[in-house]
Coordinates of C-alpha atoms in Angstrom, one line a residue:
M1 CA 4.0 -12.3 -25.2
M2 CA 3.2 -15.1 -22.8
K3 CA 3.9 -18.5 -24.3
L4 CA 1.1 -21.0 -23.9
T5 CA 2.0 -24.5 -22.6
P6 CA -0.2 -27.4 -21.5
Y7 CA 0.6 -26.6 -17.9
K8 CA -0.4 -22.9 -18.3
I9 CA -3.6 -23.8 -20.0
K10 CA -4.5 -26.2 -17.2
K11 CA -3.6 -23.5 -14.7
G12 CA -5.8 -21.0 -16.5
I13 CA -8.8 -23.4 -16.3
R14 CA -8.3 -23.7 -12.5
Y15 CA -8.2 -19.9 -12.2
L16 CA -11.3 -19.5 -14.4
K17 CA -13.2 -21.8 -12.1
H18 CA -12.0 -20.0 -9.0
Y19 CA -12.5 -16.3 -10.1
G20 CA -15.4 -16.6 -12.5
P21 CA -15.4 -15.2 -16.1
K22 CA -15.4 -11.5 -15.3
A23 CA -12.8 -11.4 -12.6
F24 CA -10.7 -13.9 -14.5
W25 CA -10.7 -11.6 -17.6
N26 CA -9.7 -8.6 -15.5
R27 CA -6.9 -10.6 -13.9
L28 CA -5.7 -11.7 -17.4
R29 CA -5.7 -8.1 -18.6
D30 CA -3.6 -7.2 -15.6
K31 CA -1.2 -10.0 -16.4
M32 CA -1.0 -9.2 -20.1
E33 CA -0.4 -5.5 -19.6
P34 CA 2.8 -4.8 -21.6
Q35 CA 5.9 -3.8 -19.6
E36 CA 6.9 -0.3 -20.5
V37 CA 10.4 -1.2 -19.3
P38 CA 11.1 -5.0 -19.7
Y39 CA 12.4 -6.3 -16.4
G40 CA 15.0 -8.9 -17.7
P41 CA 17.3 -6.3 -19.4
W42 CA 16.6 -3.9 -16.5
F43 CA 17.8 -6.4 -14.0
E44 CA 20.9 -7.1 -16.0
K45 CA 21.6 -3.4 -16.2
Y46 CA 21.2 -2.7 -12.4
R47 CA 22.4 -5.9 -10.7
A48 CA 25.6 -5.6 -8.7
K49 CA 28.6 -6.2 -11.0
E50 CA 32.0 -7.6 -9.9
E51 CA 33.6 -4.2 -9.5
E52 CA 30.8 -3.2 -7.0
L53 CA 31.0 -6.5 -5.2
S54 CA 34.7 -6.1 -4.8
R55 CA 34.2 -2.7 -3.3
Q56 CA 31.6 -4.2 -0.9
R57 CA 34.0 -6.9 0.2
K58 CA 36.5 -4.2 1.3
Q59 CA 33.9 -1.8 2.8
G60 CA 32.2 -4.6 4.8
K61 CA 35.5 -5.2 6.7
K62 CA 35.5 -1.5 7.6
F63 CA 32.0 -1.3 9.1
D64 CA 32.0 -0.1 12.7
H65 CA 29.6 -2.9 13.5
Q66 CA 30.1 -6.2 11.6
P67 CA 27.2 -8.4 12.9
L68 CA 27.2 -12.1 12.4
I69 CA 24.1 -12.9 10.2
S70 CA 22.8 -16.5 10.5
L71 CA 20.8 -17.7 7.5
V72 CA 18.3 -20.4 8.4
V73 CA 17.3 -22.9 5.7
P74 CA 14.9 -25.8 6.4
C75 CA 15.6 -28.6 3.8
Y76 CA 13.3 -31.3 2.7
Q77 CA 14.0 -33.5 -0.3
T78 CA 15.7 -30.5 -2.0
P79 CA 16.7 -31.3 -5.6
E80 CA 20.5 -31.3 -5.9
K81 CA 20.6 -28.6 -8.6
Y82 CA 18.5 -26.2 -6.5
L83 CA 20.5 -27.0 -3.3
L84 CA 23.9 -26.4 -4.9
E85 CA 22.7 -23.1 -6.5
M86 CA 21.3 -22.0 -3.1
L87 CA 24.6 -22.8 -1.4
D88 CA 26.6 -20.9 -4.1
S89 CA 24.4 -17.9 -3.7
V90 CA 25.3 -17.8 0.0
Q91 CA 29.0 -18.5 -0.4
N92 CA 29.2 -15.8 -3.1
Q93 CA 28.1 -13.1 -0.6
S94 CA 30.2 -9.9 -0.6
Y95 CA 29.7 -9.6 3.1
E96 CA 31.7 -12.4 4.8
N97 CA 30.5 -12.6 8.4
W98 CA 27.7 -15.1 7.9
Q99 CA 26.6 -18.5 9.1
L100 CA 24.4 -20.9 7.1
C101 CA 22.2 -23.2 9.3
L102 CA 20.7 -26.2 7.4
A103 CA 18.0 -28.2 9.2
D104 CA 17.3 -31.2 7.1
A105 CA 14.2 -33.4 7.5
T106 CA 14.8 -35.4 4.3
P107 CA 14.3 -39.2 5.0
S108 CA 17.3 -40.2 2.9
R109 CA 20.9 -38.9 3.2
E110 CA 21.0 -37.3 -0.2
V111 CA 20.9 -33.7 1.0
E112 CA 23.4 -34.5 3.8
Q113 CA 25.9 -35.9 1.3
V114 CA 25.6 -33.0 -1.1
V115 CA 26.2 -30.5 1.8
K116 CA 29.2 -32.6 3.1
D117 CA 30.8 -32.7 -0.4
Y118 CA 30.2 -29.0 -0.9
C119 CA 31.9 -28.0 2.4
E120 CA 34.9 -30.3 1.7
K121 CA 35.3 -28.9 -1.8
Y122 CA 35.3 -25.3 -0.7
Q123 CA 36.8 -25.8 2.8
E124 CA 33.7 -24.0 4.0
G125 CA 33.4 -23.9 7.8
R126 CA 30.5 -21.3 8.0
I127 CA 27.9 -23.9 6.9
Q128 CA 26.3 -25.8 9.8
Y129 CA 24.2 -28.9 9.0
Q130 CA 21.8 -30.8 11.3
R131 CA 19.9 -33.9 10.3
L132 CA 16.5 -34.0 11.9
E133 CA 15.1 -37.3 13.2
K134 CA 11.8 -36.7 11.5
N135 CA 9.9 -34.2 9.4
L136 CA 8.2 -31.9 12.0
G137 CA 6.7 -29.5 9.4
I138 CA 8.0 -26.3 8.0
S139 CA 7.7 -24.3 11.3
E140 CA 9.4 -26.8 13.6
N141 CA 12.1 -27.6 11.0
T142 CA 12.8 -23.9 10.7
N143 CA 12.9 -23.5 14.5
A144 CA 15.5 -26.3 14.6
G145 CA 17.6 -24.2 12.3
I146 CA 17.1 -21.1 14.4
G147 CA 18.3 -23.1 17.4
M148 CA 21.6 -23.5 15.5
A149 CA 22.0 -19.8 14.8
K150 CA 24.8 -18.0 16.6
G151 CA 24.3 -14.7 14.9
E152 CA 23.1 -11.4 16.2
W153 CA 20.7 -11.3 13.2
V154 CA 18.8 -14.1 11.6
G155 CA 17.7 -14.3 7.9
L156 CA 15.2 -16.8 6.5
L157 CA 16.0 -18.5 3.2
D158 CA 14.0 -21.2 1.4
H159 CA 16.0 -24.3 0.3
D160 CA 15.4 -23.7 -3.4
D161 CA 15.7 -19.9 -3.5
L162 CA 18.7 -17.6 -4.2
L163 CA 20.2 -14.6 -2.5
A164 CA 21.7 -11.8 -4.6
P165 CA 25.4 -11.6 -3.9
E166 CA 25.1 -8.2 -2.3
A167 CA 22.2 -9.2 0.0
L168 CA 24.0 -9.5 3.3
Y169 CA 26.2 -6.5 2.6
E170 CA 23.1 -4.3 2.1
V171 CA 21.6 -5.7 5.4
A172 CA 24.8 -5.0 7.4
S173 CA 25.1 -1.6 5.8
L174 CA 21.6 -0.6 6.9
I175 CA 22.2 -2.0 10.4
N176 CA 25.2 0.4 10.6
Q177 CA 23.3 3.4 9.3
E178 CA 20.2 3.0 11.6
P179 CA 20.9 1.2 14.9
L180 CA 17.2 1.3 16.0
I181 CA 16.2 -1.0 13.1
E182 CA 15.4 -4.5 14.4
V183 CA 13.6 -6.0 11.3
I184 CA 14.8 -5.6 7.7
Y185 CA 13.2 -6.7 4.4
S186 CA 14.1 -6.2 0.8
D187 CA 12.6 -6.2 -2.7
E188 CA 12.4 -9.6 -4.5
D189 CA 11.8 -11.2 -7.9
Q190 CA 11.1 -14.6 -9.3
V191 CA 13.5 -16.8 -11.2
E192 CA 12.7 -19.7 -13.5
D193 CA 14.9 -22.1 -15.4
T194 CA 14.7 -21.8 -19.2
R195 CA 16.7 -23.0 -22.1
Q196 CA 18.5 -19.7 -22.2
G197 CA 19.4 -20.0 -18.5
L198 CA 17.9 -18.4 -15.4
E199 CA 15.1 -15.9 -16.2
H200 CA 14.4 -13.1 -13.8
K201 CA 10.7 -11.9 -13.8
N202 CA 7.8 -10.5 -11.7
P203 CA 9.8 -8.0 -9.6
H204 CA 8.2 -7.0 -6.4
F205 CA 9.4 -3.5 -5.5
K206 CA 7.9 -2.7 -2.1
P207 CA 7.2 0.4 0.0
D208 CA 8.8 1.2 3.3
F209 CA 6.9 -0.3 6.2
S210 CA 3.1 -0.1 5.6
L211 CA 0.9 -1.4 8.4
D212 CA -2.2 -1.4 6.3
L213 CA -0.6 -3.1 3.4
L214 CA 0.8 -5.8 5.7
R215 CA -2.7 -6.3 7.0
S216 CA -3.8 -6.8 3.4
N217 CA -1.1 -9.1 2.3
N218 CA 2.3 -10.5 3.4
Y219 CA 4.1 -8.1 1.1
I220 CA 7.3 -8.4 3.2
T221 CA 7.9 -12.1 2.6
H222 CA 11.5 -12.2 1.3
F223 CA 14.2 -11.3 2.2
F224 CA 13.3 -11.2 5.8
C225 CA 16.0 -10.5 8.5
V226 CA 15.3 -10.0 12.2
K227 CA 17.4 -9.3 15.2
K228 CA 17.9 -12.5 17.2
T229 CA 16.6 -10.9 20.5
V230 CA 13.4 -9.9 18.7
L231 CA 13.0 -13.3 17.2
E232 CA 13.4 -14.9 20.6
Q233 CA 10.9 -12.5 22.2
A234 CA 8.5 -13.3 19.4
G235 CA 8.9 -17.0 20.1
G236 CA 10.0 -18.4 16.8
L237 CA 7.6 -20.0 14.3
R238 CA 4.3 -21.7 15.3
K239 CA 3.3 -24.9 13.6
E240 CA -0.4 -24.1 13.9
F241 CA 0.2 -21.5 11.2
D242 CA 2.0 -23.8 8.8
G243 CA 1.5 -22.5 5.3
A244 CA 1.5 -18.9 6.6
Q245 CA 4.1 -19.4 9.2
D246 CA 6.3 -16.6 7.8
Y247 CA 3.3 -14.2 7.7
D248 CA 2.5 -15.0 11.4
L249 CA 6.2 -14.5 12.3
I250 CA 6.5 -11.2 10.4
L251 CA 3.4 -9.8 12.1
R252 CA 4.8 -10.7 15.5
C253 CA 8.3 -9.4 14.9
T254 CA 7.1 -6.1 13.4
E255 CA 4.9 -5.6 16.4
I256 CA 7.9 -5.9 18.8
A257 CA 10.6 -4.2 16.7
K258 CA 11.6 -0.7 17.6
K259 CA 11.8 0.1 13.8
T260 CA 11.4 -1.9 10.6
G261 CA 13.7 -1.1 7.7
H262 CA 13.4 -1.7 4.0
I263 CA 16.1 -2.0 1.3
S264 CA 14.8 -0.9 -2.1
K265 CA 16.9 -3.4 -4.0
I266 CA 16.2 -6.9 -5.4
L267 CA 18.1 -9.1 -2.9
Y268 CA 16.1 -12.3 -3.1
H269 CA 15.2 -14.5 -6.0
W270 CA 12.1 -16.7 -5.4
R271 CA 12.3 -19.8 -7.6
V272 CA 9.3 -20.6 -9.7
H273 CA 8.5 -24.2 -10.7
S274 CA 5.2 -26.1 -11.2
H275 CA 5.1 -27.2 -7.5
S276 CA 6.0 -23.8 -6.0
T277 CA 3.5 -21.4 -4.4
A278 CA 5.1 -18.6 -6.4
D279 CA 3.8 -20.2 -9.7
N280 CA 0.7 -22.0 -8.4
P281 CA -1.1 -20.4 -5.5
L282 CA -3.8 -23.0 -5.8
S283 CA -1.3 -25.6 -4.7
K284 CA -1.5 -24.5 -1.0
T285 CA -5.1 -23.2 -0.4
Y286 CA -4.8 -24.2 3.3
A287 CA -2.1 -21.6 3.6
Y288 CA -4.5 -18.7 3.0
E289 CA -6.8 -19.8 5.8
A290 CA -3.7 -20.0 8.0
G291 CA -2.9 -16.4 6.9
K292 CA -6.4 -15.2 7.9
K293 CA -5.9 -16.8 11.3
A294 CA -2.5 -15.2 11.7
L295 CA -4.0 -11.8 10.9
E296 CA -6.9 -12.3 13.3
E297 CA -4.3 -13.2 16.0
H298 CA -2.4 -10.1 15.2
L299 CA -5.5 -7.9 15.7
R300 CA -6.2 -9.5 19.0
R301 CA -2.6 -9.0 20.2
T302 CA -2.6 -5.4 19.3
G303 CA -6.1 -4.7 20.8
V304 CA -7.8 -4.0 17.5
Q305 CA -11.4 -4.9 16.9
G306 CA -12.1 -5.9 13.4
K307 CA -13.2 -8.7 11.1
V308 CA -10.8 -10.4 8.6
S309 CA -12.0 -11.9 5.3
Q310 CA -10.1 -13.4 2.4
L311 CA -10.2 -11.5 -0.9
P312 CA -10.6 -13.4 -4.2
H313 CA -6.9 -13.3 -4.9
F314 CA -5.1 -15.9 -2.8
G315 CA -3.1 -14.5 0.1
F316 CA -4.9 -11.1 0.1
Y317 CA -7.2 -10.0 2.9
R318 CA -9.5 -7.3 4.0
V319 CA -9.9 -6.0 7.5
V320 CA -13.1 -4.2 8.4
Y321 CA -12.6 -2.3 11.6
D322 CA -15.4 -2.2 14.2
L323 CA -17.1 1.1 14.8
Q324 CA -16.8 2.6 18.3
G325 CA -20.2 4.1 19.0
E326 CA -22.1 6.1 16.4
P327 CA -20.4 9.5 16.1
L328 CA -21.8 12.4 14.2
V329 CA -20.1 12.9 10.8
S330 CA -20.0 16.4 9.3
I331 CA -19.8 16.4 5.5
L332 CA -18.4 19.6 4.1
I333 CA -19.3 20.4 0.5
P334 CA -18.0 23.7 -1.1
N335 CA -20.4 24.8 -3.8
K336 CA -20.8 27.4 -6.5
D337 CA -23.9 27.1 -8.8
Q338 CA -24.2 23.6 -10.5
P339 CA -27.6 22.7 -8.9
A340 CA -27.8 19.3 -10.8
T341 CA -24.3 18.4 -9.7
L342 CA -24.9 19.2 -6.1
R343 CA -28.3 17.4 -6.1
R344 CA -26.7 14.2 -7.4
C345 CA -24.0 14.4 -4.7
I346 CA -26.5 14.9 -1.9
D347 CA -28.9 12.3 -3.2
S348 CA -26.0 9.8 -3.1
I349 CA -25.3 10.8 0.5
Q350 CA -28.9 10.2 1.4
R351 CA -28.7 6.6 0.1
S352 CA -26.0 5.9 2.8
T353 CA -26.6 3.2 5.4
Y354 CA -25.1 5.3 8.1
Q355 CA -27.6 7.9 9.4
N356 CA -25.8 10.0 12.0
Y357 CA -24.5 12.8 9.8
E358 CA -24.9 16.4 9.0
I359 CA -24.3 18.1 5.6
I360 CA -22.7 21.6 5.5
I361 CA -22.8 23.3 2.2
I362 CA -20.4 26.2 1.9
E363 CA -22.0 28.6 -0.6
N364 CA -19.4 30.5 -2.6
N365 CA -20.6 33.4 -4.8
S366 CA -23.3 31.5 -6.8
T367 CA -25.4 33.4 -9.3
D368 CA -27.6 30.7 -10.9
P369 CA -31.2 31.1 -9.8
E370 CA -31.7 27.4 -9.8
I371 CA -29.1 26.8 -7.1
F372 CA -31.0 29.1 -4.7
A373 CA -34.2 27.3 -5.6
Y374 CA -32.5 24.0 -4.6
Y375 CA -31.1 25.6 -1.4
Q376 CA -34.7 26.6 -0.6
E377 CA -35.8 23.1 -1.1
L378 CA -33.1 21.8 1.3
L379 CA -33.9 24.3 4.0
S380 CA -36.6 23.5 6.5
E381 CA -39.8 25.5 7.2
Q382 CA -38.2 27.2 10.1
E383 CA -36.2 29.2 7.6
E384 CA -39.3 30.3 5.6
S385 CA -38.8 33.9 6.7
C386 CA -35.4 33.9 5.0
H387 CA -36.9 32.6 1.8
D388 CA -39.7 35.2 1.9
S389 CA -37.2 37.9 2.4
L390 CA -35.3 36.8 -0.7
E391 CA -38.4 36.6 -2.8
R392 CA -39.7 39.9 -1.6
E393 CA -36.6 41.7 -2.5
G394 CA -36.3 40.1 -5.9
Q395 CA -32.7 39.1 -5.2
R396 CA -32.9 35.3 -5.6
S397 CA -31.5 35.5 -9.2
Q398 CA -28.1 36.5 -7.9
G399 CA -28.3 35.3 -4.3
K400 CA -27.7 38.8 -2.9
G401 CA -28.6 38.9 0.7
F402 CA -28.7 35.1 1.1
S403 CA -27.3 34.4 4.5
G404 CA -27.7 30.6 4.6
G405 CA -29.7 28.6 7.0
E406 CA -30.4 25.2 8.5
G407 CA -32.8 22.5 7.3
I408 CA -33.8 18.9 8.0
L409 CA -33.5 16.1 5.4
P410 CA -36.3 13.6 5.1
E411 CA -34.5 11.1 7.3
G412 CA -33.9 13.7 10.0
Q413 CA -30.3 14.8 9.3
K414 CA -29.4 18.4 9.5
V415 CA -28.3 20.3 6.4
K416 CA -26.6 23.7 6.9
I417 CA -25.9 26.2 4.3
V418 CA -23.2 28.7 5.3
V419 CA -22.0 31.5 3.1
W420 CA -18.4 32.3 2.2
D421 CA -18.4 35.8 0.6
S422 CA -14.7 36.0 -0.3
G423 CA -13.2 34.7 -3.6
F424 CA -12.4 31.0 -4.3
N425 CA -9.9 29.5 -1.9
Y426 CA -10.5 25.8 -1.4
S427 CA -8.5 25.6 1.8
A428 CA -10.2 28.7 3.4
I429 CA -13.7 27.6 2.3
N430 CA -13.2 24.1 4.0
N431 CA -11.7 25.6 7.1
F432 CA -14.7 27.9 7.3
G433 CA -17.1 25.0 6.8
A434 CA -15.3 23.0 9.5
S435 CA -15.8 25.9 12.0
H436 CA -19.6 25.2 11.7
A437 CA -19.2 21.4 12.1
Q438 CA -20.6 19.6 15.1
G439 CA -19.3 16.1 14.2
D440 CA -16.4 14.1 15.6
A441 CA -15.4 13.3 12.1
L442 CA -15.2 15.6 9.0
V443 CA -15.7 14.5 5.4
L444 CA -14.3 16.8 2.8
L445 CA -16.4 16.1 -0.3
N446 CA -16.4 17.8 -3.7
N447 CA -19.8 18.7 -5.1
D448 CA -19.1 16.7 -8.2
V449 CA -18.7 13.4 -6.3
E450 CA -21.4 10.7 -6.3
M451 CA -21.0 8.0 -3.6
I452 CA -21.3 4.4 -4.9
T453 CA -20.7 2.4 -1.7
P454 CA -23.8 2.5 0.6
N455 CA -21.8 1.9 3.8
W456 CA -19.0 4.3 2.9
M457 CA -19.3 6.2 6.1
E458 CA -19.0 3.2 8.4
E459 CA -16.0 2.0 6.3
M460 CA -14.2 5.3 6.6
L461 CA -15.1 5.8 10.3
G462 CA -13.8 2.3 11.2
N463 CA -10.4 3.4 9.9
C464 CA -10.6 7.0 11.1
Q465 CA -11.2 5.9 14.7
R466 CA -8.0 4.0 14.8
Q467 CA -5.5 5.8 17.0
E468 CA -2.7 5.7 14.5
V469 CA -4.8 6.9 11.5
G470 CA -5.2 10.6 10.6
I471 CA -6.8 10.6 7.2
V472 CA -8.8 8.2 5.1
G473 CA -9.3 8.4 1.3
A474 CA -11.4 6.6 -1.3
R475 CA -11.2 5.0 -4.7
L476 CA -12.6 7.4 -7.3
Y477 CA -13.7 6.7 -10.8
Y478 CA -14.4 8.9 -13.9
P479 CA -17.9 8.5 -15.3
D480 CA -16.5 6.0 -17.9
N481 CA -15.5 3.6 -15.1
T482 CA -11.8 4.2 -15.2
I483 CA -9.9 5.2 -12.1
Q484 CA -9.4 8.8 -11.3
H485 CA -7.8 8.4 -7.9
A486 CA -6.3 5.4 -6.0
G487 CA -3.9 7.2 -3.7
I488 CA -1.3 9.9 -4.3
V489 CA 2.5 9.5 -4.7
I490 CA 4.8 12.4 -3.9
G491 CA 7.4 13.3 -6.6
I492 CA 5.6 12.1 -9.7
D493 CA 5.3 14.9 -12.2
G494 CA 7.6 17.0 -10.0
I495 CA 5.2 17.4 -7.1
A496 CA 2.6 14.6 -6.8
A497 CA 0.0 12.7 -8.8
N498 CA -2.9 10.3 -8.4
M499 CA -2.2 6.6 -9.0
F500 CA -3.6 4.4 -11.7
P501 CA -5.5 7.0 -13.7
G502 CA -7.3 5.3 -16.6
L503 CA -7.2 1.8 -15.1
R504 CA -10.5 0.1 -15.9
R505 CA -12.8 -0.6 -13.0
G506 CA -12.3 -4.3 -11.9
Q507 CA -8.6 -4.2 -12.8
E508 CA -6.3 -4.0 -9.8
G509 CA -2.9 -2.9 -11.1
Y510 CA 0.6 -3.7 -9.8
F511 CA 0.3 -6.4 -7.1
H512 CA -3.4 -5.5 -6.7
K513 CA -2.6 -2.2 -5.2
A514 CA -5.6 -0.4 -6.6
A515 CA -7.8 -2.8 -4.8
L516 CA -6.0 -3.2 -1.4
Q517 CA -6.2 -1.1 1.7
L518 CA -2.7 0.4 2.2
N519 CA -0.9 3.5 3.2
Y520 CA 0.1 6.4 0.9
S521 CA 1.7 9.7 1.7
A522 CA -1.5 11.5 0.5
V523 CA -5.0 11.0 -0.7
T524 CA -7.3 13.5 -2.5
A525 CA -9.6 15.8 -0.6
A526 CA -12.3 15.3 -3.2
C527 CA -13.4 12.5 -0.8
M528 CA -11.5 12.5 2.5
M529 CA -12.4 11.7 6.1
V530 CA -10.4 13.2 9.0
S531 CA -11.3 13.4 12.7
K532 CA -12.2 16.8 14.0
E533 CA -9.5 16.5 16.6
V534 CA -6.8 15.8 14.0
F535 CA -8.1 18.6 11.7
E536 CA -7.9 21.1 14.5
Q537 CA -4.5 19.8 15.6
L538 CA -3.2 20.4 12.1
Q539 CA -5.0 23.8 12.0
G540 CA -6.9 22.8 8.9
L541 CA -5.9 23.2 5.3
E542 CA -3.1 25.5 4.4
E543 CA -4.8 28.7 3.1
K544 CA -1.7 29.8 1.2
L545 CA -2.6 26.9 -1.2
A546 CA -5.9 28.2 -2.6
V547 CA -6.4 25.7 -5.4
A548 CA -3.7 23.1 -5.9
F549 CA -1.8 20.7 -3.6
N550 CA -3.7 21.7 -0.4
D551 CA -4.7 18.0 0.2
V552 CA -1.1 16.8 -0.4
D553 CA 0.2 19.4 2.1
F554 CA -2.5 18.5 4.6
C555 CA -1.7 14.7 4.4
L556 CA 2.0 15.3 4.6
R557 CA 1.5 17.4 7.8
A558 CA -0.6 14.6 9.2
R559 CA 2.2 12.1 8.5
Q560 CA 4.7 14.6 10.0
A561 CA 2.6 14.6 13.2
G562 CA 2.8 10.8 13.3
Y563 CA -0.5 9.7 11.7
L564 CA -1.0 7.2 8.9
V565 CA -2.8 8.2 5.7
V566 CA -5.1 5.3 4.6
Y567 CA -6.3 4.6 1.0
D568 CA -9.5 2.5 1.4
P569 CA -10.5 1.0 -2.0
F570 CA -13.7 -0.4 -0.5
V571 CA -15.1 3.2 -0.5
E572 CA -16.0 3.8 -4.1
A573 CA -17.4 6.9 -5.8
Y574 CA -17.7 8.6 -9.1
H575 CA -15.8 11.9 -9.5
Y576 CA -17.2 13.8 -12.4
E577 CA -14.1 15.9 -12.7
S578 CA -13.1 16.3 -16.4
K579 CA -10.3 14.0 -17.5
S580 CA -8.8 17.1 -19.3
R581 CA -9.0 19.8 -16.7
G582 CA -9.0 23.5 -17.5
K583 CA -5.7 24.9 -18.4
E584 CA -3.8 27.3 -16.3
D585 CA -4.0 29.7 -19.2
T586 CA -4.3 33.2 -17.7
K587 CA -1.5 35.3 -16.3
E588 CA -3.0 35.2 -12.9
K589 CA -3.6 31.4 -12.9
I590 CA -0.1 30.7 -14.2
Q591 CA 1.4 32.9 -11.5
R592 CA -0.8 31.4 -8.7
F593 CA 0.0 27.8 -9.8
G594 CA 3.7 28.6 -9.9
E595 CA 3.6 30.0 -6.4
E596 CA 1.8 27.0 -5.1
I597 CA 4.3 24.6 -6.7
E598 CA 7.2 26.6 -5.2
F599 CA 5.5 26.5 -1.8
I600 CA 5.3 22.7 -1.9
R601 CA 8.8 22.4 -3.2
T602 CA 10.1 24.5 -0.3
R603 CA 8.1 23.1 2.5
W604 CA 8.5 19.4 1.5
K605 CA 11.9 19.5 -0.1
D606 CA 13.1 16.5 1.9
I607 CA 10.5 14.0 0.7
L608 CA 10.8 15.3 -2.8
R609 CA 14.6 14.8 -2.7
E610 CA 14.7 11.4 -0.8
G611 CA 11.6 9.9 -2.5
D612 CA 8.2 8.9 -1.3
P613 CA 8.5 6.1 1.4
Y614 CA 5.3 4.5 0.3
Y615 CA 6.5 4.1 -3.3
N616 CA 9.9 2.7 -4.4
L617 CA 13.0 4.4 -5.7
N618 CA 13.0 2.0 -8.7
F619 CA 9.7 3.3 -10.0
S620 CA 9.4 6.0 -12.7
L621 CA 8.3 9.5 -11.6
K622 CA 6.9 10.1 -15.0
K623 CA 4.3 7.4 -14.9
C624 CA 1.4 6.8 -12.4
N625 CA 1.2 3.0 -12.6
Y626 CA 4.3 1.5 -10.8
A627 CA 6.2 1.4 -14.1
L628 CA 10.0 0.8 -13.8
K629 CA 12.3 3.7 -14.0
P630 CA 14.5 3.2 -17.1

């Protein structure tokens, strides 16, 4: 339970004013969500013990490549306690080939004396100190430290933060494993002084490199290491971005680097105190405007047209990508019976602000007379002969002889009804529907989905037109306004599972991930956009997967072909799928489900064994909410 203090009460009042009552309450609920696995004991259990550190000291000396890693620390009026603890955390590294570069802009000589005494006490020659004539700001002070760096690699460390003792060993180990990597970052947590000692809290376990997440938030932050040649090419830090200078640098370095690597371990401890940004984001509101500017510059450099806006949570952003032209969108809706469900779906599409679309309904063995009456309503007068034929022959009750047709919606869009006579096979049905599509982009849409966001097609198209993007998914809710889908993680429940099921609408989950645009390995085909070109390149959905996991397989094949899968939370819809789905309770269903599971396990054994790169090895594969693995 969070302990209330005068400082926290004052901080809460500031947040209430900023967010407003509703958003503040949702944020508070996120904060108060109980930890299924408490982090403090977890950290103690998994942190590197002396036996492991001893092994690393020996192994580090055997590396084929033992790069010098220069740690750059800009100092300014650093409290002695914090300074000494930072120095200790560097000197205690299990990897020994390092250099510490201290660029000190403190007006007095207090920091200089502490460093001098420390070096004399430990006879430490790897620490380099430079006193700056004046305080030039965080960027220029850091650049002065970079100028001192002799290493092949440079790591950035704040003057009051701490490195885990295995940090540099893990960096050097990854450099040896993957020579193409030129940027490396790690997981991190926060530390706070308490009466019981240093408390570790708020761990940030990160995915492997995610372009869309980086454009939503500087999730990389700490521990950031970069090859010196890349840093020089990027041009160091820029003072016009002070406050978000690290975000600007990370964006530029990851643009240049051949490959960006991630270490799924807590290697950096970000100190929390009342004046730090970690504890009080409101203390540096100017930094978030600088972050927006850095992101805008990044888009310009990479030739991407889009608009950046700040989200309510400080340091989080939204990029809306500009549409290129007004391409036709083909919306594929498989359907069997359920006239009211289909009507609700199509009515929601007709409320869309984007008008250049066609709807393709794939009729699959309906028997309800009402669905054929609704089809008749959708079809235009030019198909009247087809209707008359049905009526004359008295076959409308079962749909026998119905061969589909084409109609015009009130706003002029085409609606096509094509007939799939074979049994239910979700993949084959959508592939059949796609063969009738004229659009440049395809939307796979379940008939039990009701679109909420009026400009959903523009939003998805903006992403889908990006050269690097293959598939775009949406945030889906159950009718009770809890999340049904917010991306898919591979490996959960043995194969894959939707993220954040049951999270209330308005809540945002672990590090706001339910509400940020980011990359996942898969998204659901209940509401998915893919370009016709990519769909055809991948040869559509896998027809051996008739019911389950066809969307997972499709997304993984898109990723295998080099495309990103984007989860876009700004496209919202209701998915009226039951929370407790029908059981696989017949012999045939059980056999079919087992065969589909085995198909996925065989085709995608590598990712199931190694772990989803857009998740983190430290998360549970039995929960769908970023809970820690025990």
